[in-house]
Coordinates of C-alpha atoms and ligand atoms in Angstrom, one line a residue:
X30 CA -57.4 1.2 40.4
X31 CA -60.0 -0.6 40.3
X32 CA -62.8 0.5 37.9
X33 CA -66.6 -0.4 37.5
X34 CA -69.6 0.7 35.9
X35 CA -73.1 1.1 37.3
X36 CA -75.0 0.1 34.3
X37 CA -77.8 1.5 33.8
X38 CA -78.3 2.7 29.7
X39 CA -77.6 5.9 29.0
X40 CA -76.6 7.2 32.5
X41 CA -74.0 4.1 33.1
X42 CA -71.3 5.9 35.2
X43 CA -67.9 4.8 36.5
X44 CA -66.9 3.9 39.8
X45 CA -63.2 3.6 41.1
X46 CA -62.0 2.1 44.1
X47 CA -58.4 2.6 45.1
X48 CA -55.4 4.5 47.0
X49 CA -55.8 8.1 45.8
X50 CA -59.0 7.6 43.4
X51 CA -59.5 11.0 44.7
X52 CA -56.9 12.6 42.4
X53 CA -58.6 11.2 39.4
X54 CA -61.6 13.5 40.0
X55 CA -61.0 16.3 37.1
X56 CA -60.3 13.4 34.2
X57 CA -64.4 12.5 35.6
X58 CA -65.6 15.3 35.6
X59 CA -68.7 15.6 32.8
X60 CA -67.8 17.8 30.0
X61 CA -67.9 21.1 29.8
X62 CA -68.4 22.5 33.0
X63 CA -67.0 25.7 34.6
X64 CA -67.7 25.4 38.2
X65 CA -67.8 22.8 40.9
X66 CA -69.6 23.0 44.3
X67 CA -68.0 21.4 47.2
X68 CA -70.1 20.0 49.8
X69 CA -68.3 19.0 52.4
X70 CA -68.3 19.1 56.7
X71 CA -65.5 21.0 58.2
X72 CA -64.5 17.8 60.0
X73 CA -63.2 15.7 57.0
X74 CA -59.8 16.4 56.4
X75 CA -60.0 15.1 52.9
X76 CA -59.4 17.8 50.1
X77 CA -60.0 17.3 46.3
X78 CA -59.0 19.1 43.1
X79 CA -61.2 19.4 40.4
X80 CA -58.9 21.5 38.1
X81 CA -61.8 24.1 37.2
X82 CA -63.1 27.0 38.8
X83 CA -64.5 25.7 42.9
X84 CA -66.0 26.7 46.3
X85 CA -66.1 24.7 49.2
X86 CA -69.7 24.6 50.8
X87 CA -69.8 23.0 54.5
X88 CA -72.8 21.3 56.0
X89 CA -72.8 20.2 59.1
X90 CA -72.3 17.2 60.9
X91 CA -74.9 14.3 62.2
X92 CA -78.3 13.3 60.8
X93 CA -80.4 17.0 62.0
X94 CA -77.9 18.4 59.4
X95 CA -79.4 16.2 56.8
X96 CA -82.5 18.3 56.7
X97 CA -84.1 20.2 54.0
X98 CA -83.0 23.6 55.7
X99 CA -79.1 22.5 54.5
X100 CA -80.9 21.8 51.0
X101 CA -82.1 25.1 51.0
X102 CA -78.8 27.1 52.3
X103 CA -77.0 24.6 49.8
X104 CA -79.1 25.8 46.8
X105 CA -79.1 29.7 48.1
X106 CA -75.5 29.6 47.9
X107 CA -74.9 27.9 44.5
X108 CA -77.5 30.5 43.3
X109 CA -76.0 33.7 44.8
X110 CA -72.7 32.0 43.2
X111 CA -74.1 31.5 39.5
X112 CA -74.1 27.7 39.6
X113 CA -75.8 26.6 36.7
X114 CA -76.7 22.9 35.0
X115 CA -73.6 23.6 33.4
X116 CA -71.9 22.6 36.4
X117 CA -71.4 20.0 39.4
X118 CA -71.7 19.7 42.2
X119 CA -68.7 17.3 44.5
X120 CA -69.8 15.1 47.3
X121 CA -66.9 14.7 49.6
X122 CA -67.9 13.1 52.8
X123 CA -70.1 9.8 54.7
X124 CA -73.2 9.1 53.4
X125 CA -75.1 12.1 55.5
X126 CA -72.9 14.3 53.3
X127 CA -73.4 11.7 49.9
X128 CA -77.5 11.8 50.5
X129 CA -78.0 15.4 51.6
X130 CA -75.8 17.5 48.5
X131 CA -76.7 14.4 46.2
X132 CA -80.4 15.6 46.8
X133 CA -79.9 19.0 46.5
X134 CA -78.1 18.2 43.1
X135 CA -81.3 16.6 42.0
X136 CA -83.4 19.3 42.7
X137 CA -81.5 22.4 42.1
X138 CA -82.2 23.7 38.8
X139 CA -84.4 20.7 38.4
X140 CA -81.1 18.5 38.4
X141 CA -77.5 19.3 38.1
X142 CA -74.6 16.5 37.9
X143 CA -72.9 15.1 41.1
X144 CA -69.9 13.8 41.6
X145 CA -69.8 11.1 44.6
X146 CA -66.7 10.9 46.6
X147 CA -67.2 8.7 49.6
X148 CA -65.0 8.9 53.0
X149 CA -66.4 6.7 55.1
X150 CA -66.5 2.5 54.6
X151 CA -70.4 2.9 54.6
X152 CA -70.2 5.3 52.1
X153 CA -68.0 3.7 49.5
X154 CA -69.5 0.2 49.8
X155 CA -73.5 1.7 50.2
X156 CA -74.8 5.3 50.2
X157 CA -72.8 6.6 47.8
X158 CA -73.5 3.7 45.0
X159 CA -76.8 3.8 43.5
X160 CA -78.8 7.0 43.6
X161 CA -80.7 7.2 46.2
X162 CA -80.6 10.7 47.9
X163 CA -82.3 12.3 50.2
X164 CA -82.7 14.3 54.0
X165 CA -84.6 13.4 57.2
X166 CA -88.2 15.4 58.3
X167 CA -88.6 15.5 62.0
X168 CA -91.4 12.9 61.2
X169 CA -88.7 9.8 60.3
X170 CA -85.1 9.3 58.5
X171 CA -84.8 9.6 54.3
X172 CA -89.1 10.5 54.1
X173 CA -87.6 13.5 51.2
X174 CA -86.4 12.7 48.2
X175 CA -85.1 11.3 44.9
X176 CA -83.2 9.0 42.6
X177 CA -80.6 11.2 41.1
X178 CA -78.0 9.0 40.0
X179 CA -74.2 10.3 40.2
X180 CA -72.2 11.2 36.9
X181 CA -69.0 9.4 38.7
X182 CA -67.9 8.1 42.4
X183 CA -64.6 7.9 43.3
X184 CA -63.6 5.9 46.2
X185 CA -60.5 6.8 47.3
X186 CA -59.3 3.8 50.1
X187 CA -56.7 6.0 51.1
X188 CA -58.6 8.7 52.8
X189 CA -60.4 5.9 55.3
X190 CA -57.4 6.3 57.0
X191 CA -58.7 8.9 59.8
X192 CA -62.0 7.6 59.6
X193 CA -62.7 6.9 63.9
X194 CA -62.5 3.3 64.5
X195 CA -66.4 3.2 65.7
X196 CA -67.1 4.3 62.2
X197 CA -65.1 2.2 60.6
X198 CA -66.9 -0.5 62.2
X199 CA -69.9 1.1 61.6
X200 CA -68.9 0.4 57.9
X201 CA -68.0 -3.3 58.2
X202 CA -71.7 -3.9 59.7
X203 CA -73.0 -2.9 56.0
X204 CA -69.5 -5.1 54.4
X205 CA -71.3 -8.2 56.7
X206 CA -74.3 -7.7 54.5
X207 CA -73.0 -8.3 51.5
X208 CA -71.0 -11.4 52.5
X209 CA -74.8 -12.9 51.7
X210 CA -75.6 -11.5 49.1
X211 CA -73.1 -13.5 47.1
X212 CA -69.7 -11.7 47.3
X213 CA -67.6 -14.4 48.2
X214 CA -64.9 -14.9 50.4
X215 CA -65.2 -11.2 51.3
X216 CA -63.4 -10.8 55.1
X217 CA -60.0 -12.6 52.8
X218 CA -59.9 -9.6 50.3
X219 CA -57.3 -6.9 50.6
X220 CA -59.4 -3.5 51.8
X221 CA -60.2 -2.1 48.3
X222 CA -60.9 -5.2 46.5
X223 CA -63.7 -6.2 49.5
X224 CA -65.0 -2.5 48.8
X225 CA -64.8 -3.0 45.2
X226 CA -66.6 -6.6 44.7
X227 CA -69.4 -4.5 47.3
X228 CA -69.8 -1.9 44.7
X229 CA -69.6 -4.3 41.9
X230 CA -72.6 -6.7 44.3
X231 CA -74.5 -3.3 44.4
X232 CA -74.3 -2.1 40.9
X233 CA -75.5 -5.2 40.2
X234 CA -78.7 -5.5 42.4
X235 CA -79.6 -1.8 41.4
X236 CA -78.8 -2.3 37.4
X237 CA -81.5 -5.3 37.8
X238 CA -84.3 -2.7 39.5
X239 CA -83.6 1.1 40.0
X240 CA -86.0 2.3 41.8
X241 CA -86.7 -0.3 44.2
X242 CA -89.8 -2.1 42.6
X243 CA -88.6 -5.9 44.1
X244 CA -85.3 -7.3 43.7
X245 CA -83.4 -3.8 45.3
X246 CA -85.1 -4.7 48.7
X247 CA -82.8 -7.5 48.8
X248 CA -80.0 -4.9 50.1
X249 CA -82.2 -4.4 53.0
X250 CA -81.1 -7.6 54.7
X251 CA -80.6 -7.6 57.9
X252 CA -82.2 -4.0 58.6
X253 CA -85.8 -4.6 60.1
X254 CA -84.2 -5.8 63.0
X255 CA -81.6 -2.9 63.0
X256 CA -84.7 -0.4 62.0
X257 CA -86.4 -1.1 65.0
X258 CA -83.2 -1.1 67.5
X259 CA -82.6 2.6 65.8
X260 CA -86.0 3.6 66.5
X261 CA -86.2 2.1 69.7
X262 CA -83.5 4.6 70.4
X263 CA -81.8 3.7 73.6
X264 CA -79.0 1.9 72.4
X265 CA -75.8 3.1 71.8
X266 CA -75.4 1.5 68.2
X267 CA -74.4 2.4 64.9
X268 CA -76.2 1.6 62.3
X269 CA -74.2 -1.4 60.6
X270 CA -73.9 -2.7 64.8
X271 CA -77.5 -2.8 64.8
X272 CA -77.3 -4.4 61.0
X273 CA -75.0 -7.1 62.6
X274 CA -77.3 -8.1 64.7
X275 CA -80.1 -7.9 62.0
X276 CA -78.3 -10.1 59.8
X277 CA -78.0 -12.6 63.1
X278 CA -81.8 -12.7 63.7
X279 CA -82.9 -12.8 60.4
X280 CA -80.9 -16.1 59.9
X281 CA -82.3 -17.4 63.4
X282 CA -85.9 -16.6 61.5
X283 CA -84.8 -18.2 58.3
X284 CA -84.1 -21.1 60.2
X285 CA -87.1 -21.5 62.2
X286 CA -89.6 -21.5 59.2
X287 CA -87.4 -23.8 57.1
X288 CA -86.0 -21.7 54.3
X289 CA -82.3 -22.4 56.3
X290 CA -80.4 -25.0 58.4
X291 CA -78.3 -24.5 61.4
X292 CA -75.3 -24.8 59.2
X293 CA -76.1 -21.5 57.4
X294 CA -77.3 -20.3 60.7
X295 CA -73.8 -20.7 61.9
X296 CA -72.4 -19.0 58.5
X297 CA -73.7 -16.1 60.0
X298 CA -72.8 -15.9 62.8
X299 CA -68.8 -16.5 61.7
X300 CA -69.1 -14.2 59.4
X301 CA -70.5 -11.0 61.4
X302 CA -68.4 -12.3 64.3
X303 CA -64.8 -12.4 62.7
X304 CA -65.8 -8.5 62.0
X305 CA -66.5 -8.0 65.4
X306 CA -69.3 -6.6 65.6
X307 CA -71.9 -7.2 67.8
X308 CA -74.0 -10.6 67.8
X309 CA -76.8 -10.3 70.7
X310 CA -80.1 -7.9 70.7
X311 CA -79.6 -5.8 73.5
X312 CA -81.5 -7.2 77.1
X313 CA -83.4 -4.5 78.1
X314 CA -85.4 -4.6 75.1
X315 CA -88.7 -6.6 75.4
X316 CA -90.2 -8.8 72.8
X317 CA -94.0 -7.5 72.5
X318 CA -91.9 -3.9 72.0
X319 CA -89.7 -5.2 69.6
X320 CA -92.7 -6.9 67.5
X321 CA -94.7 -3.2 67.6
X322 CA -91.9 -1.6 66.1
X323 CA -91.7 -3.9 63.1
X324 CA -94.6 -3.4 62.3
X325 CA -94.2 0.3 62.0
X326 CA -91.6 -0.8 59.7
X327 CA -91.9 1.7 55.6
X328 CA -91.5 -2.5 54.3
X329 CA -95.0 -3.4 56.6
X330 CA -97.4 -3.1 54.1
X331 CA -99.9 -6.1 54.0
X332 CA -97.7 -8.1 57.0
X333 CA -94.2 -7.5 58.2
X334 CA -91.5 -8.3 55.7
X335 CA -88.3 -9.1 56.1
X336 CA -85.8 -10.1 53.9
X337 CA -84.8 -13.7 54.3
X338 CA -82.3 -16.4 53.0
X339 CA -83.5 -19.6 51.4
X340 CA -83.2 -22.1 48.7
X341 CA -83.6 -19.7 45.9
X342 CA -81.1 -16.8 47.9
X343 CA -82.4 -13.6 49.9
X344 CA -85.7 -12.5 48.9
X345 CA -88.8 -10.3 50.6
X346 CA -91.0 -12.8 52.8
X347 CA -93.8 -11.5 54.6
X348 CA -93.8 -13.2 58.3
X349 CA -96.8 -13.1 60.6
X350 CA -96.8 -15.5 63.0
X351 CA -95.7 -13.5 66.3
X352 CA -94.7 -16.7 68.2
X353 CA -91.9 -17.2 65.5
X354 CA -90.6 -13.9 65.6
X355 CA -90.7 -14.2 69.1
X356 CA -88.4 -17.5 69.0
X357 CA -86.5 -16.1 66.8
X358 CA -85.9 -13.3 69.3
X359 CA -84.8 -15.1 72.1
X360 CA -82.7 -16.9 69.9
X361 CA -80.6 -13.8 69.4
X362 CA -80.3 -12.7 73.1
Ligands
NAD422 N1 -78.2 6.4 50.1 C1 -78.6 5.4 49.9 O1 -78.3 4.5 49.0 C2 -77.7 5.1 51.4 C3 -77.5 3.8 52.0 C4 -76.9 3.5 53.4 C5 -77.2 5.0 54.3 N2 -77.2 5.7 53.9 C6 -77.1 7.0 54.6 O2 -75.9 7.2 54.9 C7 -76.0 7.7 56.6 C8 -75.1 7.4 57.0 O3 -73.7 7.3 56.7 P1 -72.0 7.6 57.4 O4 -72.6 6.2 57.9 O5 -71.1 8.1 56.2 O6 -72.1 8.6 58.6 P2 -71.5 10.2 57.9 O7 -71.7 10.6 56.9 O8 -73.0 10.9 59.3 O9 -70.2 9.8 58.6 C9 -69.8 9.4 60.1 C10 -69.0 10.8 60.7 O10 -67.4 10.8 59.8 C11 -66.7 11.6 59.8 N3 -66.0 11.5 58.3 C12 -66.5 11.4 57.4 N4 -65.5 11.1 56.3 C13 -64.2 10.9 57.1 C14 -62.9 10.4 57.1 N5 -62.5 10.2 56.3 N6 -62.0 11.0 58.4 C15 -62.8 11.3 59.1 N7 -64.0 11.5 59.9 C16 -64.9 11.7 59.0 C17 -67.7 12.5 59.0 O11 -67.5 13.8 59.3 C18 -69.0 12.1 60.5 O12 -68.6 13.1 61.7 C19 -77.1 7.8 56.6 O13 -77.6 9.3 56.7 C20 -78.2 6.7 55.9 O14 -79.7 7.7 55.6 C21 -77.8 6.1 52.4

């Protein structure tokens, strides 16, 4: 079992990564907990035993279920059961479950502890680490949320065995991102060590900038184009697949801005290709449409902000030149 910490002073918490990590749940519950509310989805074949009185609360599947209605349902069910601030919420699922249950835990009784048991690869290396919780509004994704750090995270490699192949690939897109955030030889590591390396990287970034005042934005590497493709909505792309294309675009853009050389672009193509992820922008999306979607990105405050590689490493960069943005897009088609 690989044991890591997300170092946040008196809110520091452990992350266990390994085969069977979920069986360590009871020893990681906050001291004095009497009851555990387990939040999961009917389709997730992962049972956990907190070794205290517990009930299972099933929520719906997909982004539509990640909403305020589900948060209200969970909080009302917990209130009717008598869950208190001395108890715990245990989220067992992918990012949809960990984000929603984490947010419900953040607001129920003004905050009760949550233990995250991510069951997707994306959840283990990204969504369940770092304390961002939240839900969608009809107006947009993740528009309501809170920073609420878990008291522990259990990344059980065994549970990934039942993930549909497409969901596994989805996680590989985010994994490819970490290869450019300083995690070396990621593709050569056994899965538990690769997950742990990504967790260590995210933990270090989160510890340095918990509330995304600056550096945490580097975790959005590859995401500006990814969000544009997802917002356009006409493509059969999972988030991680869109990020993979976004990584190639970010490299092509950085090269045109003189920040990296052709060899570094080739490295991006090699890493993304080695995970068998898509690298090409769908042909039917027009350049003008993409550039307009960039402008609507959450990070576009003073111009279009990209997270780009360069001599000082990965950092946010404002890009205004439409011709450069368009040329990089052509190179990604
Ligand atoms: N909070 C953050 O920092 C953060 C970071 C990245 C992504 N996210 C969020 O994460 C969400 C996406 O998460 P996701 O990709 O894990 O998708 P998901 O939670 O929708 O899970 C994908 C599918 O896999 C199923 N599933 C989960 N675990 C399984 C298992 N072990 N076996 C079989 N099926 C299983 C789920 O029921 C679901 O149908 C998005 O809403 C995104 O906004 C949050």
